PDB file of C-alpha atoms in Angstrom:
ATOM      1  CA  MET A   1     -16.992  -8.741   1.927  1.00  0.00           C
ATOM      2  CA  LEU A   2     -14.037  -7.262   0.086  1.00  0.00           C
ATOM      3  CA  ASN A   3     -10.583  -6.419   1.406  1.00  0.00           C
ATOM      4  CA  VAL A   4      -8.952  -3.306  -0.011  1.00  0.00           C
ATOM      5  CA  ASN A   5      -5.696  -1.485   0.592  1.00  0.00           C
ATOM      6  CA  ARG A   6      -6.149   1.161   3.246  1.00  0.00           C
ATOM      7  CA  ILE A   7      -5.616   4.277   1.137  1.00  0.00           C
ATOM      8  CA  GLY A   8      -8.123   4.907  -1.619  1.00  0.00           C
ATOM      9  CA  LEU A   9      -8.504   7.689  -4.152  1.00  0.00           C
ATOM     10  CA  GLY A  10     -11.103  10.416  -4.000  1.00  0.00           C
ATOM     11  CA  ALA A  11     -11.735  10.813  -7.720  1.00  0.00           C
ATOM     12  CA  MET A  12     -13.570  14.151  -7.677  1.00  0.00           C
ATOM     13  CA  ARG A  13     -10.579  16.146  -8.968  1.00  0.00           C
ATOM     14  CA  LEU A  14     -10.052  13.916 -12.002  1.00  0.00           C
ATOM     15  CA  THR A  15     -12.749  15.752 -13.970  1.00  0.00           C
ATOM     16  CA  GLY A  16     -14.054  19.300 -14.049  1.00  0.00           C
ATOM     17  CA  ALA A  17     -13.114  22.158 -11.723  1.00  0.00           C
ATOM     18  CA  PRO A  18     -10.724  23.074 -10.274  1.00  0.00           C
ATOM     19  CA  ALA A  19      -8.060  20.966 -11.993  1.00  0.00           C
ATOM     20  CA  TRP A  20      -9.644  20.809 -15.469  1.00  0.00           C
ATOM     21  CA  LEU A  21      -7.613  17.771 -16.454  1.00  0.00           C
ATOM     22  CA  SER A  22      -7.936  16.470 -19.967  1.00  0.00           C
ATOM     23  CA  ARG A  23      -9.597  13.063 -20.310  1.00  0.00           C
ATOM     24  CA  ASP A  24      -6.229  11.446 -21.010  1.00  0.00           C
ATOM     25  CA  GLU A  25      -4.661  13.063 -17.941  1.00  0.00           C
ATOM     26  CA  GLY A  26      -7.503  11.924 -15.681  1.00  0.00           C
ATOM     27  CA  VAL A  27      -7.359   8.396 -17.059  1.00  0.00           C
ATOM     28  CA  ALA A  28      -3.588   8.296 -16.541  1.00  0.00           C
ATOM     29  CA  VAL A  29      -3.885   9.305 -12.862  1.00  0.00           C
ATOM     30  CA  ALA A  30      -6.552   6.669 -12.201  1.00  0.00           C
ATOM     31  CA  ARG A  31      -4.511   3.942 -13.862  1.00  0.00           C
ATOM     32  CA  ARG A  32      -1.348   4.990 -12.053  1.00  0.00           C
ATOM     33  CA  ALA A  33      -3.262   4.789  -8.789  1.00  0.00           C
ATOM     34  CA  VAL A  34      -3.986   1.111  -9.447  1.00  0.00           C
ATOM     35  CA  GLU A  35      -0.302   0.522 -10.215  1.00  0.00           C
ATOM     36  CA  LEU A  36       0.576   2.060  -6.841  1.00  0.00           C
ATOM     37  CA  GLY A  37      -1.834  -0.180  -4.960  1.00  0.00           C
ATOM     38  CA  VAL A  38      -5.098   1.793  -4.849  1.00  0.00           C
ATOM     39  CA  GLN A  39      -8.071  -0.567  -4.871  1.00  0.00           C
ATOM     40  CA  PHE A  40     -10.813   1.751  -3.610  1.00  0.00           C
ATOM     41  CA  PHE A  41     -12.052   4.645  -5.768  1.00  0.00           C
ATOM     42  CA  ASP A  42     -14.640   7.095  -4.460  1.00  0.00           C
ATOM     43  CA  THR A  43     -16.890   8.990  -6.875  1.00  0.00           C
ATOM     44  CA  ALA A  44     -20.475  10.275  -7.002  1.00  0.00           C
ATOM     45  CA  ASP A  45     -23.217  10.672  -9.556  1.00  0.00           C
ATOM     46  CA  SER A  46     -23.060  14.444  -8.918  1.00  0.00           C
ATOM     47  CA  TYR A  47     -19.344  14.859  -9.645  1.00  0.00           C
ATOM     48  CA  ASP A  48     -19.092  16.761 -12.905  1.00  0.00           C
ATOM     49  CA  LEU A  49     -22.630  15.714 -13.875  1.00  0.00           C
ATOM     50  CA  GLY A  50     -21.724  12.030 -14.056  1.00  0.00           C
ATOM     51  CA  ARG A  51     -18.591  12.510 -16.115  1.00  0.00           C
ATOM     52  CA  ASN A  52     -16.441  11.478 -13.154  1.00  0.00           C
ATOM     53  CA  GLU A  53     -18.044   8.035 -13.096  1.00  0.00           C
ATOM     54  CA  GLU A  54     -17.647   7.791 -16.869  1.00  0.00           C
ATOM     55  CA  LEU A  55     -13.945   8.627 -16.665  1.00  0.00           C
ATOM     56  CA  LEU A  56     -13.326   5.926 -14.054  1.00  0.00           C
ATOM     57  CA  ALA A  57     -15.071   3.422 -16.303  1.00  0.00           C
ATOM     58  CA  ASP A  58     -12.938   4.547 -19.257  1.00  0.00           C
ATOM     59  CA  ALA A  59      -9.802   4.163 -17.139  1.00  0.00           C
ATOM     60  CA  LEU A  60     -10.497   0.990 -15.188  1.00  0.00           C
ATOM     61  CA  HIS A  61     -13.213  -1.111 -16.815  1.00  0.00           C
ATOM     62  CA  PRO A  62     -13.208  -4.073 -16.797  1.00  0.00           C
ATOM     63  CA  TYR A  63     -12.331  -3.689 -13.135  1.00  0.00           C
ATOM     64  CA  GLY A  64      -9.536  -5.967 -11.979  1.00  0.00           C
ATOM     65  CA  ASP A  65      -9.702  -8.262  -8.991  1.00  0.00           C
ATOM     66  CA  GLY A  66      -9.865  -6.280  -5.786  1.00  0.00           C
ATOM     67  CA  VAL A  67     -10.685  -2.934  -7.422  1.00  0.00           C
ATOM     68  CA  MET A  68     -13.833  -1.327  -6.033  1.00  0.00           C
ATOM     69  CA  VAL A  69     -15.488   1.805  -7.398  1.00  0.00           C
ATOM     70  CA  ALA A  70     -17.842   3.233  -4.795  1.00  0.00           C
ATOM     71  CA  THR A  71     -20.318   5.910  -5.778  1.00  0.00           C
ATOM     72  CA  LYS A  72     -22.848   8.131  -4.052  1.00  0.00           C
ATOM     73  CA  CYS A  73     -26.346   9.445  -4.691  1.00  0.00           C
ATOM     74  CA  GLY A  74     -28.638  11.903  -2.951  1.00  0.00           C
ATOM     75  CA  ARG A  75     -26.989  15.248  -3.762  1.00  0.00           C
ATOM     76  CA  ILE A  76     -26.974  17.579  -6.722  1.00  0.00           C
ATOM     77  CA  CYS A  77     -24.755  20.519  -7.638  1.00  0.00           C
ATOM     78  CA  VAL A  78     -26.413  23.383  -9.491  1.00  0.00           C
ATOM     79  CA  GLY A  79     -24.438  26.498 -10.326  1.00  0.00           C
ATOM     80  CA  GLY A  80     -21.795  25.615  -7.782  1.00  0.00           C
ATOM     81  CA  GLU A  81     -24.357  25.194  -4.991  1.00  0.00           C
ATOM     82  CA  TRP A  82     -25.019  21.808  -3.369  1.00  0.00           C
ATOM     83  CA  PHE A  83     -28.504  20.558  -2.542  1.00  0.00           C
ATOM     84  CA  ASP A  84     -29.628  17.379  -0.791  1.00  0.00           C
ATOM     85  CA  LEU A  85     -32.213  15.357  -2.708  1.00  0.00           C
ATOM     86  CA  GLY A  86     -33.239  12.117  -1.026  1.00  0.00           C
ATOM     87  CA  ARG A  87     -36.607  11.320  -2.544  1.00  0.00           C
ATOM     88  CA  PRO A  88     -36.712   7.550  -3.149  1.00  0.00           C
ATOM     89  CA  GLU A  89     -37.561   7.900  -6.841  1.00  0.00           C
ATOM     90  CA  TYR A  90     -34.565  10.206  -7.335  1.00  0.00           C
ATOM     91  CA  LEU A  91     -32.200   7.850  -5.519  1.00  0.00           C
ATOM     92  CA  ARG A  92     -33.355   4.985  -7.728  1.00  0.00           C
ATOM     93  CA  GLN A  93     -32.953   7.060 -10.878  1.00  0.00           C
ATOM     94  CA  GLN A  94     -29.419   8.059  -9.956  1.00  0.00           C
ATOM     95  CA  ALA A  95     -28.447   4.507  -9.044  1.00  0.00           C
ATOM     96  CA  GLU A  96     -29.656   3.317 -12.449  1.00  0.00           C
ATOM     97  CA  LEU A  97     -27.606   6.023 -14.153  1.00  0.00           C
ATOM     98  CA  SER A  98     -24.530   5.097 -12.109  1.00  0.00           C
ATOM     99  CA  LEU A  99     -24.898   1.470 -13.154  1.00  0.00           C
ATOM    100  CA  ARG A 100     -24.894   2.578 -16.773  1.00  0.00           C
ATOM    101  CA  ARG A 101     -21.998   4.997 -16.479  1.00  0.00           C
ATOM    102  CA  LEU A 102     -19.803   2.585 -14.510  1.00  0.00           C
ATOM    103  CA  ARG A 103     -20.747  -0.283 -16.889  1.00  0.00           C
ATOM    104  CA  VAL A 104     -21.724  -2.727 -14.168  1.00  0.00           C
ATOM    105  CA  ASP A 105     -24.790  -4.764 -13.287  1.00  0.00           C
ATOM    106  CA  CYS A 106     -24.338  -4.197  -9.550  1.00  0.00           C
ATOM    107  CA  LEU A 107     -22.844  -1.254  -7.650  1.00  0.00           C
ATOM    108  CA  GLU A 108     -20.328  -2.655  -5.155  1.00  0.00           C
ATOM    109  CA  LEU A 109     -20.933   0.200  -2.701  1.00  0.00           C
ATOM    110  CA  LEU A 110     -23.621   2.875  -2.998  1.00  0.00           C
ATOM    111  CA  GLN A 111     -23.464   5.596  -0.369  1.00  0.00           C
ATOM    112  CA  LEU A 112     -26.167   8.090   0.535  1.00  0.00           C
ATOM    113  CA  HIS A 113     -24.304  11.323  -0.162  1.00  0.00           C
ATOM    114  CA  ARG A 114     -26.242  13.283   2.448  1.00  0.00           C
ATOM    115  CA  ILE A 115     -29.402  12.704   4.441  1.00  0.00           C
ATOM    116  CA  ASP A 116     -32.112  14.949   3.040  1.00  0.00           C
ATOM    117  CA  PRO A 117     -33.788  16.565   6.078  1.00  0.00           C
ATOM    118  CA  THR A 118     -37.074  16.901   4.162  1.00  0.00           C
ATOM    119  CA  VAL A 119     -37.428  13.137   3.613  1.00  0.00           C
ATOM    120  CA  PRO A 120     -37.661  10.536   6.420  1.00  0.00           C
ATOM    121  CA  LEU A 121     -34.366   8.703   6.830  1.00  0.00           C
ATOM    122  CA  ALA A 122     -36.189   5.365   6.676  1.00  0.00           C
ATOM    123  CA  GLU A 123     -37.495   6.198   3.192  1.00  0.00           C
ATOM    124  CA  GLN A 124     -34.031   7.120   1.914  1.00  0.00           C
ATOM    125  CA  VAL A 125     -32.263   4.073   3.316  1.00  0.00           C
ATOM    126  CA  GLY A 126     -35.247   1.938   2.370  1.00  0.00           C
ATOM    127  CA  ALA A 127     -34.800   2.947  -1.264  1.00  0.00           C
ATOM    128  CA  LEU A 128     -31.220   1.713  -1.167  1.00  0.00           C
ATOM    129  CA  ARG A 129     -32.306  -1.486   0.573  1.00  0.00           C
ATOM    130  CA  ARG A 130     -34.771  -2.187  -2.248  1.00  0.00           C
ATOM    131  CA  LEU A 131     -31.973  -1.765  -4.768  1.00  0.00           C
ATOM    132  CA  GLN A 132     -29.991  -4.292  -2.745  1.00  0.00           C
ATOM    133  CA  ASP A 133     -32.891  -6.720  -2.774  1.00  0.00           C
ATOM    134  CA  GLU A 134     -33.037  -6.395  -6.565  1.00  0.00           C
ATOM    135  CA  GLY A 135     -29.326  -7.197  -6.908  1.00  0.00           C
ATOM    136  CA  LYS A 136     -28.394  -3.736  -8.180  1.00  0.00           C
ATOM    137  CA  VAL A 137     -26.456  -2.693  -5.072  1.00  0.00           C
ATOM    138  CA  ARG A 138     -24.188  -4.958  -3.026  1.00  0.00           C
ATOM    139  CA  ARG A 139     -23.374  -2.713  -0.055  1.00  0.00           C
ATOM    140  CA  VAL A 140     -24.903   0.462   1.370  1.00  0.00           C
ATOM    141  CA  GLY A 141     -23.007   3.320   2.977  1.00  0.00           C
ATOM    142  CA  LEU A 142     -23.833   6.687   4.529  1.00  0.00           C
ATOM    143  CA  SER A 143     -22.162  10.088   4.575  1.00  0.00           C
ATOM    144  CA  GLU A 144     -22.150  12.861   7.183  1.00  0.00           C
ATOM    145  CA  VAL A 145     -24.243  11.051   9.777  1.00  0.00           C
ATOM    146  CA  THR A 146     -24.539  10.929  13.556  1.00  0.00           C
ATOM    147  CA  VAL A 147     -24.429   7.764  15.632  1.00  0.00           C
ATOM    148  CA  GLY A 148     -28.195   8.008  16.077  1.00  0.00           C
ATOM    149  CA  GLN A 149     -28.799   8.196  12.340  1.00  0.00           C
ATOM    150  CA  LEU A 150     -26.408   5.319  11.770  1.00  0.00           C
ATOM    151  CA  ARG A 151     -28.262   3.147  14.263  1.00  0.00           C
ATOM    152  CA  GLU A 152     -31.591   4.010  12.629  1.00  0.00           C
ATOM    153  CA  ALA A 153     -30.212   3.043   9.230  1.00  0.00           C
ATOM    154  CA  GLU A 154     -28.794  -0.231  10.578  1.00  0.00           C
ATOM    155  CA  ALA A 155     -32.307  -1.273  11.537  1.00  0.00           C
ATOM    156  CA  ILE A 156     -33.160  -1.222   7.813  1.00  0.00           C
ATOM    157  CA  THR A 157     -30.051  -2.714   6.229  1.00  0.00           C
ATOM    158  CA  GLU A 158     -26.450  -3.517   7.067  1.00  0.00           C
ATOM    159  CA  ILE A 159     -24.259  -0.429   6.722  1.00  0.00           C
ATOM    160  CA  ALA A 160     -20.862  -1.115   5.193  1.00  0.00           C
ATOM    161  CA  SER A 161     -19.288   2.332   5.376  1.00  0.00           C
ATOM    162  CA  VAL A 162     -19.587   5.822   6.801  1.00  0.00           C
ATOM    163  CA  GLN A 163     -18.032   8.802   5.065  1.00  0.00           C
ATOM    164  CA  ASN A 164     -17.702  11.777   7.441  1.00  0.00           C
ATOM    165  CA  ARG A 165     -15.246  14.653   7.427  1.00  0.00           C
ATOM    166  CA  TYR A 166     -12.336  13.826   9.730  1.00  0.00           C
ATOM    167  CA  ASN A 167      -8.663  14.748   9.950  1.00  0.00           C
ATOM    168  CA  MET A 168      -5.996  15.637  12.523  1.00  0.00           C
ATOM    169  CA  GLU A 169      -7.509  19.095  13.077  1.00  0.00           C
ATOM    170  CA  ASP A 170     -11.212  18.244  12.672  1.00  0.00           C
ATOM    171  CA  ARG A 171     -12.281  15.400  14.939  1.00  0.00           C
ATOM    172  CA  ALA A 172     -15.956  16.253  15.340  1.00  0.00           C
ATOM    173  CA  SER A 173     -16.850  12.728  14.172  1.00  0.00           C
ATOM    174  CA  GLU A 174     -14.805  10.977  16.866  1.00  0.00           C
ATOM    175  CA  GLU A 175     -17.898   9.342  18.372  1.00  0.00           C
ATOM    176  CA  VAL A 176     -19.030   8.115  14.954  1.00  0.00           C
ATOM    177  CA  LEU A 177     -15.578   6.681  14.247  1.00  0.00           C
ATOM    178  CA  ASP A 178     -15.558   4.838  17.577  1.00  0.00           C
ATOM    179  CA  TYR A 179     -19.004   3.402  16.836  1.00  0.00           C
ATOM    180  CA  CYS A 180     -17.879   2.278  13.372  1.00  0.00           C
ATOM    181  CA  GLU A 181     -14.864   0.557  14.886  1.00  0.00           C
ATOM    182  CA  SER A 182     -17.065  -1.263  17.389  1.00  0.00           C
ATOM    183  CA  ARG A 183     -19.333  -2.448  14.563  1.00  0.00           C
ATOM    184  CA  GLY A 184     -16.674  -3.236  11.954  1.00  0.00           C
ATOM    185  CA  ILE A 185     -17.938  -0.498   9.632  1.00  0.00           C
ATOM    186  CA  ALA A 186     -15.396   1.108   7.303  1.00  0.00           C
ATOM    187  CA  PHE A 187     -14.833   4.776   8.167  1.00  0.00           C
ATOM    188  CA  ILE A 188     -13.957   6.801   5.068  1.00  0.00           C
ATOM    189  CA  PRO A 189     -12.816  10.292   6.070  1.00  0.00           C
ATOM    190  CA  TRP A 190     -13.360  12.926   3.435  1.00  0.00           C
ATOM    191  CA  ARG A 191     -10.946  15.832   3.524  1.00  0.00           C
ATOM    192  CA  PRO A 192      -8.525  13.517   5.369  1.00  0.00           C
ATOM    193  CA  VAL A 193      -5.674  16.023   5.228  1.00  0.00           C
ATOM    194  CA  ALA A 194      -6.078  19.420   6.899  1.00  0.00           C
ATOM    195  CA  PRO A 195      -4.753  22.340   4.803  1.00  0.00           C
ATOM    196  CA  SER A 196      -1.816  22.962   7.133  1.00  0.00           C
ATOM    197  CA  ALA A 197      -0.785  19.330   7.541  1.00  0.00           C
ATOM    198  CA  ASP A 198       1.961  17.272   5.941  1.00  0.00           C
ATOM    199  CA  LYS A 199       0.081  14.855   3.695  1.00  0.00           C
ATOM    200  CA  ALA A 200       2.070  11.687   4.275  1.00  0.00           C
ATOM    201  CA  ALA A 201       2.213  12.241   8.049  1.00  0.00           C
ATOM    202  CA  ALA A 202      -1.503  13.052   8.224  1.00  0.00           C
ATOM    203  CA  LEU A 203      -2.447   9.923   6.303  1.00  0.00           C
ATOM    204  CA  ALA A 204      -0.133   7.763   8.403  1.00  0.00           C
ATOM    205  CA  TRP A 205      -1.768   9.204  11.550  1.00  0.00           C
ATOM    206  CA  LEU A 206      -5.214   8.285  10.247  1.00  0.00           C
ATOM    207  CA  LEU A 207      -4.144   4.726   9.496  1.00  0.00           C
ATOM    208  CA  ARG A 208      -2.810   4.364  13.031  1.00  0.00           C
ATOM    209  CA  ARG A 209      -5.936   5.908  14.543  1.00  0.00           C
ATOM    210  CA  SER A 210      -8.256   2.992  13.704  1.00  0.00           C
ATOM    211  CA  PRO A 211      -8.148  -0.311  11.811  1.00  0.00           C
ATOM    212  CA  VAL A 212     -11.405   0.596  10.019  1.00  0.00           C
ATOM    213  CA  MET A 213      -9.982   3.859   8.650  1.00  0.00           C
ATOM    214  CA  LEU A 214      -9.916   4.151   4.851  1.00  0.00           C
ATOM    215  CA  PRO A 215      -8.688   7.616   3.790  1.00  0.00           C
ATOM    216  CA  ILE A 216      -9.517   8.790   0.264  1.00  0.00           C
ATOM    217  CA  PRO A 217      -7.190  11.717  -0.479  1.00  0.00           C
ATOM    218  CA  GLY A 218      -8.032  13.371  -3.771  1.00  0.00           C
ATOM    219  CA  THR A 219      -5.469  14.618  -6.236  1.00  0.00           C
ATOM    220  CA  SER A 220      -5.009  15.507  -9.872  1.00  0.00           C
ATOM    221  CA  SER A 221      -1.214  15.231  -9.647  1.00  0.00           C
ATOM    222  CA  MET A 222       0.910  12.143 -10.244  1.00  0.00           C
ATOM    223  CA  ARG A 223       3.498  13.436  -7.767  1.00  0.00           C
ATOM    224  CA  HIS A 224       0.941  13.997  -5.031  1.00  0.00           C
ATOM    225  CA  LEU A 225      -0.582  10.605  -5.703  1.00  0.00           C
ATOM    226  CA  GLU A 226       2.774   8.935  -5.176  1.00  0.00           C
ATOM    227  CA  GLU A 227       3.387  10.965  -2.001  1.00  0.00           C
ATOM    228  CA  ASN A 228      -0.007   9.939  -0.634  1.00  0.00           C
ATOM    229  CA  MET A 229       0.620   6.279  -1.284  1.00  0.00           C
ATOM    230  CA  SER A 230       3.917   6.398   0.598  1.00  0.00           C
ATOM    231  CA  ALA A 231       1.836   6.319   3.780  1.00  0.00           C
ATOM    232  CA  LEU A 232       0.216   3.006   2.925  1.00  0.00           C
ATOM    233  CA  ASP A 233       0.984   0.219   5.360  1.00  0.00           C
ATOM    234  CA  ALA A 234       0.570  -3.497   4.873  1.00  0.00           C
ATOM    235  CA  HIS A 235      -2.778  -3.727   6.638  1.00  0.00           C
ATOM    236  CA  ARG A 236      -6.099  -3.988   4.894  1.00  0.00           C
ATOM    237  CA  THR A 237      -9.596  -2.980   5.899  1.00  0.00           C
ATOM    238  CA  VAL A 238     -12.870  -4.727   5.184  1.00  0.00           C
ATOM    239  CA  VAL A 239     -15.566  -2.691   3.483  1.00  0.00           C
TER     240      VAL A 239
END
């Protein structure tokens, strides 16, 4: 188990479109995030063809005490279009590449980016469980799942986190959040701030909504990063 401060950083905007930061700019934002108290960084093997993971390693490795870089596998982006790809051999391949890019022997948290509807859920989660058994993955998480899918996955391995879209205006995952709270599973809302919302107020609302809430607002701006972190309270959540 690892305790982390309750606002993380969604790292997607640190490389590639739409911000097109230079490497030095992306590294500076990631390092500033640590200075401001961010301990949880969310990336994916598919973000900018792996370059997002590489940038976080350039910025943060060797990772300090309490800093967790979580990554995801099971999705690809081709020509701006996203596709789910949950074949077990692909998930293993991407996990191995993430290990290399993040410069670690074990991924602290590997999340299934999406459930591929063409592959049985048990085979996808089973692939991640085998990586756990081999010591290459410490914790397993899921993204965009229902309570039923979450329960099915829990029968295969302990689920540490769920990453569903959720914010003040989009509460379709309310039932999933309640289930996560009852089970002590970290709930990581992606797109935590609705377009029309005040960022600091929206993040503060999320933190009050549930003790397992771990928002990961993304930014490529130092100013926005500092504004986001102003909502951080003294509580911590276990992931």
